[in-house]
mmCIF file of C-alpha atoms in Angstrom:
data_model
loop_
_atom_site.group_PDB
_atom_site.id
_atom_site.type_symbol
_atom_site.label_atom_id
_atom_site.label_comp_id
_atom_site.label_asym_id
_atom_site.label_seq_id
_atom_site.Cartn_x
_atom_site.Cartn_y
_atom_site.Cartn_z
ATOM 1 C CA MET U 1 15.109 -5.769 -27.992
ATOM 2 C CA SER U 2 14.790 -2.015 -27.471
ATOM 3 C CA SER U 3 12.539 0.851 -28.653
ATOM 4 C CA PRO U 4 13.617 4.403 -29.701
ATOM 5 C CA ALA U 5 15.040 6.725 -27.100
ATOM 6 C CA THR U 6 12.718 8.575 -24.813
ATOM 7 C CA SER U 7 12.734 12.396 -24.311
ATOM 8 C CA SER U 8 15.251 11.795 -21.436
ATOM 9 C CA ASP U 9 17.669 9.964 -23.831
ATOM 10 C CA ARG U 10 16.753 6.579 -22.505
ATOM 11 C CA GLU U 11 15.567 3.619 -24.548
ATOM 12 C CA LYS U 12 13.033 1.066 -23.544
ATOM 13 C CA VAL U 13 14.524 -2.306 -23.044
ATOM 14 C CA VAL U 14 12.447 -5.546 -22.858
ATOM 15 C CA SER U 15 13.936 -8.770 -21.495
ATOM 16 C CA LYS U 16 13.160 -11.266 -18.798
ATOM 17 C CA LEU U 17 13.752 -11.564 -14.991
ATOM 18 C CA PRO U 18 12.689 -14.206 -12.465
ATOM 19 C CA GLY U 19 9.859 -13.008 -10.276
ATOM 20 C CA TRP U 20 11.811 -13.415 -7.008
ATOM 21 C CA LEU U 21 14.683 -11.292 -8.258
ATOM 22 C CA ARG U 22 12.351 -8.663 -9.668
ATOM 23 C CA GLN U 23 10.566 -8.401 -6.261
ATOM 24 C CA HIS U 24 13.974 -8.010 -4.472
ATOM 25 C CA LEU U 25 14.872 -5.235 -6.877
ATOM 26 C CA LYS U 26 11.647 -3.412 -6.337
ATOM 27 C CA VAL U 27 11.918 -3.530 -2.546
ATOM 28 C CA ARG U 28 15.609 -2.507 -2.450
ATOM 29 C CA ALA U 29 15.107 0.364 -4.880
ATOM 30 C CA ALA U 30 12.224 1.578 -2.753
ATOM 31 C CA GLN U 31 14.253 1.280 0.386
ATOM 32 C CA HIS U 32 16.937 3.580 -1.132
ATOM 33 C CA GLY U 33 14.392 5.865 -2.821
ATOM 34 C CA VAL U 34 15.756 5.259 -6.289
ATOM 35 C CA GLU U 35 13.950 4.370 -9.459
ATOM 36 C CA ILE U 36 14.178 0.760 -10.712
ATOM 37 C CA GLN U 37 15.612 1.960 -14.013
ATOM 38 C CA THR U 38 18.421 3.675 -12.157
ATOM 39 C CA ALA U 39 19.206 0.594 -10.154
ATOM 40 C CA VAL U 40 19.337 -1.571 -13.266
ATOM 41 C CA GLU U 41 21.543 0.997 -15.035
ATOM 42 C CA GLN U 42 23.913 0.925 -12.057
ATOM 43 C CA GLY U 43 23.971 -2.828 -11.961
ATOM 44 C CA ILE U 44 24.713 -3.189 -15.706
ATOM 45 C CA ASP U 45 27.540 -0.594 -15.429
ATOM 46 C CA ALA U 46 29.076 -2.570 -12.547
ATOM 47 C CA TRP U 47 28.595 -5.847 -14.466
ATOM 48 C CA LEU U 48 30.294 -4.443 -17.579
ATOM 49 C CA ALA U 49 33.282 -3.367 -15.473
ATOM 50 C CA LEU U 50 33.874 -6.788 -13.963
ATOM 51 C CA ALA U 51 37.075 -8.699 -15.028
ATOM 52 C CA SER U 52 35.146 -11.951 -15.151
ATOM 53 C CA THR U 53 31.652 -13.387 -15.245
ATOM 54 C CA PRO U 54 30.080 -13.656 -11.787
ATOM 55 C CA ALA U 55 28.211 -16.838 -10.491
ATOM 56 C CA THR U 56 25.228 -17.996 -12.410
ATOM 57 C CA VAL U 57 21.783 -16.788 -11.211
ATOM 58 C CA ASP U 58 18.835 -19.175 -11.325
ATOM 59 C CA THR U 59 16.588 -17.644 -13.945
ATOM 60 C CA ALA U 60 13.984 -20.546 -14.008
ATOM 61 C CA GLY U 61 10.436 -19.083 -14.545
ATOM 62 C CA ALA U 62 11.721 -15.718 -15.783
ATOM 63 C CA ASP U 63 9.045 -13.555 -17.363
ATOM 64 C CA SER U 64 8.850 -10.281 -19.166
ATOM 65 C CA PHE U 65 10.630 -7.307 -17.663
ATOM 66 C CA SER U 66 11.018 -3.943 -19.208
ATOM 67 C CA THR U 67 12.925 -0.795 -18.125
ATOM 68 C CA PHE U 68 14.578 2.389 -19.591
ATOM 69 C CA LEU U 69 18.336 2.554 -19.920
ATOM 70 C CA PRO U 70 20.708 5.247 -21.185
ATOM 71 C CA GLU U 71 21.017 5.253 -24.927
ATOM 72 C CA GLY U 72 23.661 2.804 -26.050
ATOM 73 C CA GLN U 73 24.068 0.946 -22.714
ATOM 74 C CA TRP U 74 21.964 -2.043 -23.829
ATOM 75 C CA GLU U 75 23.950 -2.411 -27.035
ATOM 76 C CA ARG U 76 27.285 -2.417 -25.026
ATOM 77 C CA PHE U 77 25.710 -4.980 -22.673
ATOM 78 C CA ARG U 78 24.736 -7.278 -25.527
ATOM 79 C CA ASP U 79 28.248 -7.193 -27.002
ATOM 80 C CA VAL U 80 29.854 -7.996 -23.685
ATOM 81 C CA ALA U 81 27.223 -10.722 -22.943
ATOM 82 C CA ALA U 82 28.145 -12.359 -26.278
ATOM 83 C CA ASP U 83 31.856 -12.170 -25.457
ATOM 84 C CA ARG U 84 31.255 -13.821 -22.080
ATOM 85 C CA ARG U 85 28.932 -16.449 -23.666
ATOM 86 C CA VAL U 86 25.989 -15.739 -21.395
ATOM 87 C CA SER U 87 22.442 -15.097 -22.451
ATOM 88 C CA LEU U 88 20.966 -11.602 -22.134
ATOM 89 C CA ILE U 89 18.574 -12.908 -19.550
ATOM 90 C CA GLN U 90 21.402 -14.364 -17.478
ATOM 91 C CA GLY U 91 23.549 -11.344 -17.883
ATOM 92 C CA LEU U 92 20.663 -9.031 -16.762
ATOM 93 C CA ALA U 93 19.952 -11.234 -13.763
ATOM 94 C CA GLN U 94 23.666 -11.153 -12.848
ATOM 95 C CA SER U 95 23.604 -7.365 -13.177
ATOM 96 C CA VAL U 96 20.625 -6.982 -10.913
ATOM 97 C CA GLN U 97 21.952 -9.417 -8.345
ATOM 98 C CA LEU U 98 25.317 -7.524 -8.390
ATOM 99 C CA TRP U 99 23.421 -4.239 -7.653
ATOM 100 C CA LEU U 100 21.604 -5.954 -4.807
ATOM 101 C CA ASP U 101 24.880 -7.369 -3.351
ATOM 102 C CA THR U 102 26.615 -3.988 -3.556
ATOM 103 C CA THR U 103 23.563 -1.985 -2.301
ATOM 104 C CA PRO U 104 22.548 -3.671 0.981
ATOM 105 C CA ALA U 105 19.265 -2.751 2.644
ATOM 106 C CA PRO U 106 19.688 0.423 4.792
ATOM 107 C CA ASP U 107 19.668 0.151 8.542
ATOM 108 C CA ILE U 108 16.441 0.994 10.293
ATOM 109 C CA GLU U 109 16.585 4.546 11.600
ATOM 110 C CA ARG U 110 16.031 4.267 15.271
ATOM 111 C CA PRO U 111 15.283 7.161 17.582
ATOM 112 C CA ALA U 112 17.958 8.127 20.146
ATOM 113 C CA VAL U 113 15.171 8.407 22.812
ATOM 114 C CA THR U 114 12.301 5.828 22.780
ATOM 115 C CA ARG U 115 9.337 7.736 21.405
ATOM 116 C CA ARG U 116 6.204 7.847 23.569
ATOM 117 C CA ILE U 117 2.860 8.433 21.863
ATOM 118 C CA VAL U 118 -0.153 8.977 24.089
ATOM 119 C CA VAL U 119 -3.398 8.309 22.115
ATOM 120 C CA CYS U 120 -6.179 10.158 23.932
ATOM 121 C CA ASN U 121 -9.470 11.796 24.189
ATOM 122 C CA GLN U 122 -11.721 11.729 27.245
ATOM 123 C CA LYS U 123 -14.733 10.896 25.058
ATOM 124 C CA GLY U 124 -15.376 7.230 24.492
ATOM 125 C CA GLY U 125 -16.353 5.740 21.155
ATOM 126 C CA VAL U 126 -14.096 7.804 18.940
ATOM 127 C CA GLY U 127 -11.871 4.940 18.091
ATOM 128 C CA LYS U 128 -8.709 5.621 20.101
ATOM 129 C CA THR U 129 -7.972 1.960 20.272
ATOM 130 C CA ALA U 130 -8.250 1.366 16.587
ATOM 131 C CA ILE U 131 -5.859 4.323 15.936
ATOM 132 C CA ALA U 132 -3.355 3.190 18.611
ATOM 133 C CA ALA U 133 -3.318 -0.307 17.104
ATOM 134 C CA GLY U 134 -3.231 0.760 13.516
ATOM 135 C CA VAL U 135 -0.345 3.272 14.055
ATOM 136 C CA GLY U 136 1.589 0.669 16.000
ATOM 137 C CA GLU U 137 1.066 -2.006 13.314
ATOM 138 C CA ALA U 138 2.132 0.487 10.635
ATOM 139 C CA LEU U 139 5.300 1.401 12.495
ATOM 140 C CA ALA U 140 6.272 -2.344 12.916
ATOM 141 C CA GLU U 141 5.570 -3.547 9.400
ATOM 142 C CA ASP U 142 8.267 -5.591 7.539
ATOM 143 C CA PRO U 143 10.905 -3.282 6.033
ATOM 144 C CA GLY U 144 11.696 -6.010 3.492
ATOM 145 C CA ARG U 145 8.234 -5.894 1.844
ATOM 146 C CA LEU U 146 6.330 -3.137 0.053
ATOM 147 C CA HIS U 147 3.012 -1.941 1.451
ATOM 148 C CA PRO U 148 0.348 0.387 -0.053
ATOM 149 C CA VAL U 149 0.562 3.859 1.586
ATOM 150 C CA ARG U 150 -1.542 6.885 0.912
ATOM 151 C CA VAL U 151 0.906 9.638 0.119
ATOM 152 C CA ALA U 152 0.728 13.042 1.879
ATOM 153 C CA LYS U 153 -0.796 14.847 -1.102
ATOM 154 C CA ALA U 154 -3.747 12.634 -0.868
ATOM 155 C CA LEU U 155 -4.521 13.725 2.623
ATOM 156 C CA SER U 156 -4.083 17.322 1.668
ATOM 157 C CA ALA U 157 -6.312 17.015 -1.337
ATOM 158 C CA ALA U 158 -8.917 15.159 0.823
ATOM 159 C CA LEU U 159 -8.988 17.922 3.471
ATOM 160 C CA ARG U 160 -9.510 20.533 0.699
ATOM 161 C CA ALA U 161 -12.403 18.546 -0.845
ATOM 162 C CA SER U 162 -13.979 17.122 2.256
ATOM 163 C CA ASP U 163 -17.204 16.229 0.513
ATOM 164 C CA GLN U 164 -15.361 13.691 -1.645
ATOM 165 C CA ILE U 165 -13.167 12.079 1.112
ATOM 166 C CA ALA U 166 -15.069 8.768 1.020
ATOM 167 C CA ASP U 167 -13.638 8.087 -2.332
ATOM 168 C CA SER U 168 -10.146 6.542 -2.778
ATOM 169 C CA ASP U 169 -7.907 7.561 -5.643
ATOM 170 C CA PRO U 170 -5.494 4.749 -6.416
ATOM 171 C CA LEU U 171 -3.102 7.239 -8.117
ATOM 172 C CA ASP U 172 -2.409 8.736 -4.633
ATOM 173 C CA VAL U 173 -1.193 5.342 -3.257
ATOM 174 C CA GLU U 174 2.436 4.286 -3.384
ATOM 175 C CA SER U 175 4.135 1.065 -2.491
ATOM 176 C CA LEU U 176 6.719 1.675 0.191
ATOM 177 C CA PRO U 177 8.838 -0.570 2.456
ATOM 178 C CA GLY U 178 7.638 -1.073 6.064
ATOM 179 C CA LEU U 179 9.206 1.030 8.771
ATOM 180 C CA GLY U 180 10.414 -1.918 10.734
ATOM 181 C CA LEU U 181 10.402 -0.354 14.143
ATOM 182 C CA ARG U 182 10.145 -2.243 17.517
ATOM 183 C CA VAL U 183 6.810 -1.157 18.976
ATOM 184 C CA LEU U 184 5.062 -1.711 22.294
ATOM 185 C CA LEU U 185 1.334 -1.162 22.579
ATOM 186 C CA VAL U 186 0.178 -0.349 26.121
ATOM 187 C CA ASP U 187 -3.505 -1.090 26.921
ATOM 188 C CA PHE U 188 -4.026 1.617 29.615
ATOM 189 C CA ASP U 189 -7.748 1.298 29.576
ATOM 190 C CA PRO U 190 -9.490 -0.897 32.224
ATOM 191 C CA GLN U 191 -12.122 -1.820 29.588
ATOM 192 C CA CYS U 192 -9.436 -3.832 27.881
ATOM 193 C CA HIS U 193 -10.485 -3.020 24.278
ATOM 194 C CA LEU U 194 -7.027 -3.092 22.773
ATOM 195 C CA THR U 195 -6.216 -6.368 24.481
ATOM 196 C CA ASN U 196 -9.435 -7.955 23.265
ATOM 197 C CA GLN U 197 -9.237 -6.533 19.727
ATOM 198 C CA LEU U 198 -5.773 -8.051 19.239
ATOM 199 C CA GLY U 199 -6.849 -11.465 20.398
ATOM 200 C CA ALA U 200 -5.014 -11.315 23.722
ATOM 201 C CA THR U 201 -6.434 -12.133 27.180
ATOM 202 C CA PRO U 202 -6.911 -9.539 29.846
ATOM 203 C CA LEU U 203 -4.607 -10.024 32.869
ATOM 204 C CA PRO U 204 -6.255 -11.795 35.853
ATOM 205 C CA MET U 205 -7.309 -9.631 38.769
ATOM 206 C CA ASN U 206 -5.238 -11.612 41.266
ATOM 207 C CA GLY U 207 -2.087 -11.488 39.292
ATOM 208 C CA ASP U 208 0.456 -8.840 38.237
ATOM 209 C CA SER U 209 -0.481 -5.848 36.146
ATOM 210 C CA LEU U 210 0.611 -2.345 35.009
ATOM 211 C CA THR U 211 -1.567 -0.953 37.803
ATOM 212 C CA ASN U 212 0.415 -2.832 40.440
ATOM 213 C CA HIS U 213 3.682 -1.491 39.108
ATOM 214 C CA MET U 214 2.335 2.038 38.937
ATOM 215 C CA ALA U 215 1.031 1.775 42.582
ATOM 216 C CA GLY U 216 4.450 0.550 43.751
ATOM 217 C CA ASP U 217 3.237 -2.992 44.480
ATOM 218 C CA PRO U 218 4.695 -5.137 41.633
ATOM 219 C CA LYS U 219 4.412 -8.891 41.750
ATOM 220 C CA GLY U 220 6.973 -9.667 39.195
ATOM 221 C CA ASP U 221 8.778 -8.394 36.085
ATOM 222 C CA LEU U 222 6.681 -6.381 33.722
ATOM 223 C CA ARG U 223 8.291 -7.985 30.739
ATOM 224 C CA ASP U 224 6.761 -11.309 31.703
ATOM 225 C CA LEU U 225 3.297 -9.825 30.923
ATOM 226 C CA LEU U 226 4.062 -8.823 27.277
ATOM 227 C CA VAL U 227 2.451 -10.641 24.382
ATOM 228 C CA SER U 228 3.882 -10.830 20.853
ATOM 229 C CA ILE U 229 1.286 -9.884 18.225
ATOM 230 C CA ASP U 230 1.005 -11.776 14.926
ATOM 231 C CA GLU U 231 4.653 -12.729 14.527
ATOM 232 C CA SER U 232 4.084 -14.053 10.971
ATOM 233 C CA THR U 233 3.179 -10.475 9.878
ATOM 234 C CA PHE U 234 5.260 -8.330 12.284
ATOM 235 C CA GLY U 235 8.219 -10.551 12.790
ATOM 236 C CA GLY U 236 8.342 -10.163 16.607
ATOM 237 C CA ARG U 237 8.575 -6.355 16.361
ATOM 238 C CA LEU U 238 5.056 -5.699 17.800
ATOM 239 C CA HIS U 239 4.252 -6.383 21.413
ATOM 240 C CA LEU U 240 1.297 -5.699 23.665
ATOM 241 C CA LEU U 241 1.162 -5.007 27.430
ATOM 242 C CA PRO U 242 -2.405 -6.320 28.100
ATOM 243 C CA ALA U 243 -4.807 -4.496 30.384
ATOM 244 C CA CYS U 244 -6.347 -5.710 33.610
ATOM 245 C CA HIS U 245 -9.709 -4.722 34.987
ATOM 246 C CA ASP U 246 -7.895 -3.632 38.135
ATOM 247 C CA ALA U 247 -7.152 -0.358 36.331
ATOM 248 C CA PHE U 248 -10.684 0.757 37.278
ATOM 249 C CA LEU U 249 -9.099 1.324 40.713
ATOM 250 C CA LEU U 250 -5.992 3.049 39.372
ATOM 251 C CA ASP U 251 -6.941 6.661 40.325
ATOM 252 C CA VAL U 252 -7.757 5.568 43.875
ATOM 253 C CA ARG U 253 -4.414 3.754 44.210
ATOM 254 C CA LEU U 254 -2.504 6.581 42.605
ATOM 255 C CA SER U 255 -3.915 9.052 45.182
ATOM 256 C CA ALA U 256 -1.668 7.484 47.771
ATOM 257 C CA VAL U 257 1.424 7.442 45.632
ATOM 258 C CA ARG U 258 4.133 10.124 45.788
ATOM 259 C CA ALA U 259 4.929 11.874 42.542
ATOM 260 C CA ARG U 260 1.943 10.134 40.972
ATOM 261 C CA GLU U 261 2.275 11.963 37.711
ATOM 262 C CA ALA U 262 5.459 9.982 37.106
ATOM 263 C CA ALA U 263 3.846 6.590 37.988
ATOM 264 C CA LEU U 264 3.510 5.397 34.379
ATOM 265 C CA GLU U 265 6.969 6.515 33.495
ATOM 266 C CA ARG U 266 8.559 4.650 36.489
ATOM 267 C CA ALA U 267 6.649 1.472 35.424
ATOM 268 C CA LEU U 268 7.526 1.560 31.775
ATOM 269 C CA LEU U 269 11.049 2.946 31.979
ATOM 270 C CA PRO U 270 12.740 -0.471 32.322
ATOM 271 C CA LEU U 271 11.076 -1.548 28.990
ATOM 272 C CA GLU U 272 12.093 1.342 26.934
ATOM 273 C CA SER U 273 15.485 0.022 25.910
ATOM 274 C CA ASP U 274 13.733 -2.779 24.013
ATOM 275 C CA TYR U 275 11.532 -0.495 21.839
ATOM 276 C CA ASP U 276 11.728 2.342 19.414
ATOM 277 C CA VAL U 277 8.131 3.450 20.035
ATOM 278 C CA ILE U 278 5.733 2.955 22.921
ATOM 279 C CA LEU U 279 2.055 3.842 22.289
ATOM 280 C CA VAL U 280 -0.275 4.248 25.129
ATOM 281 C CA ASP U 281 -3.966 3.683 24.487
ATOM 282 C CA CYS U 282 -5.537 5.925 27.124
ATOM 283 C CA PRO U 283 -8.910 5.457 28.952
ATOM 284 C CA PRO U 284 -11.746 7.915 28.207
ATOM 285 C CA SER U 285 -11.017 9.786 31.430
ATOM 286 C CA LEU U 286 -9.628 13.059 32.782
ATOM 287 C CA GLY U 287 -8.448 11.590 36.102
ATOM 288 C CA LEU U 288 -5.122 10.892 37.626
ATOM 289 C CA SER U 289 -4.344 8.171 35.076
ATOM 290 C CA MET U 290 -4.608 10.736 32.306
ATOM 291 C CA ASP U 291 -2.258 13.010 34.182
ATOM 292 C CA ALA U 292 0.254 10.165 34.354
ATOM 293 C CA ALA U 293 -0.166 9.397 30.643
ATOM 294 C CA ALA U 294 0.388 12.999 29.626
ATOM 295 C CA TYR U 295 3.415 13.297 31.841
ATOM 296 C CA TYR U 296 4.824 10.175 30.238
ATOM 297 C CA GLY U 297 4.397 11.719 26.753
ATOM 298 C CA ARG U 298 6.310 14.911 27.670
ATOM 299 C CA ARG U 299 9.393 15.968 25.741
ATOM 300 C CA ARG U 300 12.543 14.675 27.487
ATOM 301 C CA GLU U 301 15.992 16.399 27.573
ATOM 302 C CA GLY U 302 17.749 15.839 24.280
ATOM 303 C CA GLU U 303 14.490 14.809 22.446
ATOM 304 C CA ARG U 304 13.464 16.645 19.302
ATOM 305 C CA PRO U 305 10.008 18.480 19.348
ATOM 306 C CA GLY U 306 7.299 16.240 17.869
ATOM 307 C CA GLN U 307 8.931 12.932 18.562
ATOM 308 C CA SER U 308 6.724 12.193 21.615
ATOM 309 C CA GLY U 309 3.411 13.713 22.787
ATOM 310 C CA ALA U 310 -0.319 13.469 22.562
ATOM 311 C CA LEU U 311 -2.144 12.173 19.561
ATOM 312 C CA ILE U 312 -5.788 13.250 19.840
ATOM 313 C CA VAL U 313 -8.515 11.170 18.219
ATOM 314 C CA VAL U 314 -11.781 12.828 17.359
ATOM 315 C CA GLN U 315 -14.862 12.314 15.156
ATOM 316 C CA ALA U 316 -16.409 14.778 12.772
ATOM 317 C CA GLU U 317 -19.344 15.638 15.042
ATOM 318 C CA ASP U 318 -20.108 18.258 17.765
ATOM 319 C CA SER U 319 -19.543 16.205 20.985
ATOM 320 C CA SER U 320 -16.016 15.421 19.990
ATOM 321 C CA ALA U 321 -15.348 19.156 19.949
ATOM 322 C CA ASP U 322 -16.600 19.538 23.490
ATOM 323 C CA ALA U 323 -14.387 16.613 24.647
ATOM 324 C CA TYR U 324 -11.408 18.060 22.861
ATOM 325 C CA ASP U 325 -11.712 21.314 24.767
ATOM 326 C CA LEU U 326 -11.805 19.457 28.109
ATOM 327 C CA LEU U 327 -8.775 17.406 27.184
ATOM 328 C CA THR U 328 -6.653 20.264 25.890
ATOM 329 C CA ASN U 329 -7.548 22.336 29.016
ATOM 330 C CA GLN U 330 -6.196 19.506 31.203
ATOM 331 C CA ILE U 331 -3.073 19.313 29.117
ATOM 332 C CA GLU U 332 -2.535 22.988 29.286
ATOM 333 C CA ASP U 333 -2.995 22.912 33.090
ATOM 334 C CA LEU U 334 -0.365 20.184 33.379
ATOM 335 C CA ARG U 335 1.997 22.112 31.124
ATOM 336 C CA GLY U 336 1.679 25.132 33.395
ATOM 337 C CA ASP U 337 1.558 23.340 36.787
ATOM 338 C CA LEU U 338 4.507 21.019 36.127
ATOM 339 C CA ALA U 339 6.421 23.138 33.559
ATOM 340 C CA LEU U 340 6.102 20.337 31.019
ATOM 341 C CA ASP U 341 7.090 20.473 27.323
ATOM 342 C CA LEU U 342 4.169 18.338 26.129
ATOM 343 C CA ASP U 343 3.829 18.398 22.375
ATOM 344 C CA TYR U 344 0.702 17.842 20.300
ATOM 345 C CA LEU U 345 1.449 15.329 17.608
ATOM 346 C CA GLY U 346 -1.810 16.212 15.905
ATOM 347 C CA ILE U 347 -5.472 15.443 15.485
ATOM 348 C CA VAL U 348 -6.735 12.236 13.875
ATOM 349 C CA VAL U 349 -10.328 12.548 12.482
ATOM 350 C CA ASN U 350 -11.589 8.900 12.745
ATOM 351 C CA LEU U 351 -14.645 7.098 11.460
ATOM 352 C CA TYR U 352 -15.271 9.729 8.815
ATOM 353 C CA ASP U 353 -18.107 9.344 6.307
ATOM 354 C CA GLY U 354 -18.723 12.375 4.043
ATOM 355 C CA ARG U 355 -22.094 10.820 2.998
ATOM 356 C CA ARG U 356 -23.472 11.771 6.388
ATOM 357 C CA GLY U 357 -23.838 15.323 5.028
ATOM 358 C CA TYR U 358 -23.306 18.722 6.406
ATOM 359 C CA ILE U 359 -22.625 17.718 10.045
ATOM 360 C CA ALA U 360 -19.709 15.637 8.957
ATOM 361 C CA THR U 361 -18.269 17.823 6.406
ATOM 362 C CA SER U 362 -18.604 21.095 8.387
ATOM 363 C CA SER U 363 -17.218 19.424 11.453
ATOM 364 C CA LEU U 364 -14.226 18.176 9.484
ATOM 365 C CA GLN U 365 -13.642 21.686 8.270
ATOM 366 C CA GLY U 366 -13.783 22.897 11.855
ATOM 367 C CA TRP U 367 -10.924 20.509 12.806
ATOM 368 C CA VAL U 368 -8.882 21.510 9.784
ATOM 369 C CA ASP U 369 -9.265 25.159 10.723
ATOM 370 C CA ILE U 370 -7.655 24.674 14.178
ATOM 371 C CA LYS U 371 -4.194 24.594 12.559
ATOM 372 C CA ASP U 372 -2.425 24.002 15.894
ATOM 373 C CA PRO U 373 -2.525 21.155 16.514
ATOM 374 C CA ARG U 374 -3.197 20.221 12.860
ATOM 375 C CA VAL U 375 -5.094 17.346 11.308
ATOM 376 C CA VAL U 376 -2.526 14.634 10.592
ATOM 377 C CA GLY U 377 -4.866 11.761 9.754
ATOM 378 C CA LEU U 378 -8.242 11.064 8.226
ATOM 379 C CA ILE U 379 -9.547 7.474 8.672
ATOM 380 C CA SER U 380 -12.803 6.539 6.946
ATOM 381 C CA ASP U 381 -15.670 4.540 8.553
ATOM 382 C CA LEU U 382 -15.482 1.293 6.633
ATOM 383 C CA LYS U 383 -16.216 -2.376 7.318
ATOM 384 C CA GLU U 384 -12.639 -3.779 7.444
ATOM 385 C CA GLN U 385 -11.806 -2.299 10.857
ATOM 386 C CA LYS U 386 -14.971 -3.706 12.330
ATOM 387 C CA GLU U 387 -14.352 -7.093 10.697
ATOM 388 C CA ALA U 388 -10.767 -7.114 12.109
ATOM 389 C CA VAL U 389 -12.125 -6.474 15.598
ATOM 390 C CA ARG U 390 -14.674 -9.245 15.231
ATOM 391 C CA MET U 391 -11.919 -11.639 14.063
ATOM 392 C CA LYS U 392 -9.578 -10.367 16.823
ATOM 393 C CA GLN U 393 -6.845 -9.716 14.309
ATOM 394 C CA PRO U 394 -4.684 -6.633 13.566
ATOM 395 C CA LEU U 395 -6.161 -4.561 10.817
ATOM 396 C CA LEU U 396 -2.907 -4.459 8.823
ATOM 397 C CA SER U 397 -2.725 -8.272 8.685
ATOM 398 C CA TYR U 398 -6.429 -8.882 8.260
ATOM 399 C CA ALA U 399 -6.977 -6.365 5.482
ATOM 400 C CA PRO U 400 -3.497 -4.937 4.581
ATOM 401 C CA SER U 401 -4.652 -3.365 1.277
ATOM 402 C CA SER U 402 -7.839 -1.760 2.617
ATOM 403 C CA GLN U 403 -8.356 1.962 2.505
ATOM 404 C CA GLN U 404 -8.213 2.136 6.274
ATOM 405 C CA ALA U 405 -4.825 0.247 6.350
ATOM 406 C CA VAL U 406 -3.446 2.517 3.650
ATOM 407 C CA GLY U 407 -4.572 5.489 5.807
ATOM 408 C CA MET U 408 -2.966 4.081 8.961
ATOM 409 C CA ARG U 409 0.385 3.841 7.202
ATOM 410 C CA ALA U 410 0.082 7.424 6.069
ATOM 411 C CA LEU U 411 -0.681 8.518 9.617
ATOM 412 C CA ALA U 412 2.278 6.557 10.987
ATOM 413 C CA ARG U 413 4.609 8.368 8.558
ATOM 414 C CA GLU U 414 2.981 11.749 9.135
ATOM 415 C CA ILE U 415 3.847 11.649 12.799
ATOM 416 C CA SER U 416 7.227 9.989 12.416
#
């Protein structure tokens, strides 16, 4: 059946589709950035042009499905379906399957140079680890599934109305395919927070570690230390290089290493061909280890600006501003001393709660006013992240529809 034509000369058509086929249609249409009605229209056109009826599609359990088609198309479809002696439900299912078969999922767009994101701030307790993990998880999510993502306009609106940020507007959330990138999370903090939060075990002091490789004293292949994170959710695309408490001695050991600024790069370079993105969760420090992390995040020859660099995590309070100044001064010194092109990927205001009043809202406005680097993410202080840490699970598998997860996906896309 159909209803009168819409203002765009389309008519509403109501039929049935099996749930599995409808889900495939939604995901594939989103992957190609087309509307479902356009995909169905193209599928029916292709079905009408066939010289013979294609293979039967299993329509068991089909339920109501409605869309808008060009005026007259459904009538032509009904006539051809009658000639081919197939039901309208079967003909529609064949049309949708034909569109899926002729419109394969697009290839994942992989960077020419492995992106290196250094998540940093010398102040502890701002949530660098949560941001590093959340961004990495969002980058690695399944491209064959739809995930709720806060669209860019929501962040812009939130920043303009900072006293209302704690509220979530469902109209500003879209379902988008996962990015499907191969991601390595590097726990570069001797406190091992990232390792513990993701349910892994810190490396033993008497074994091999990233510290040993940076100090020129490896005891094996760094690949042997990698841990795959929640393969059921991330499909083997998300790995972790666990930390070791020996990193407390890293600055001392680096002091005896030649070209120590490049020590992290020398250690991780053999792994880069396996990954699209490497995120480094930095310690709350301004020592030699931070110099090495900043150097690793510099822009390389042939790399576009903004692909790699420093992602700075802050809170909407005064002490974060003081720590930010210290960090950016160190980065600027490195830029000058070593002639580095080190890009700022932006500022993430984490653990935000507008209900805390003037301190929070005015501090947020202060971050927004900086402009360069600009605020690229705003993550609320809600219970799901704390629960995920307690459960030692990734946030995006523990609470994939939470406001924090939605914000992490938006952040990952903002810096992509």
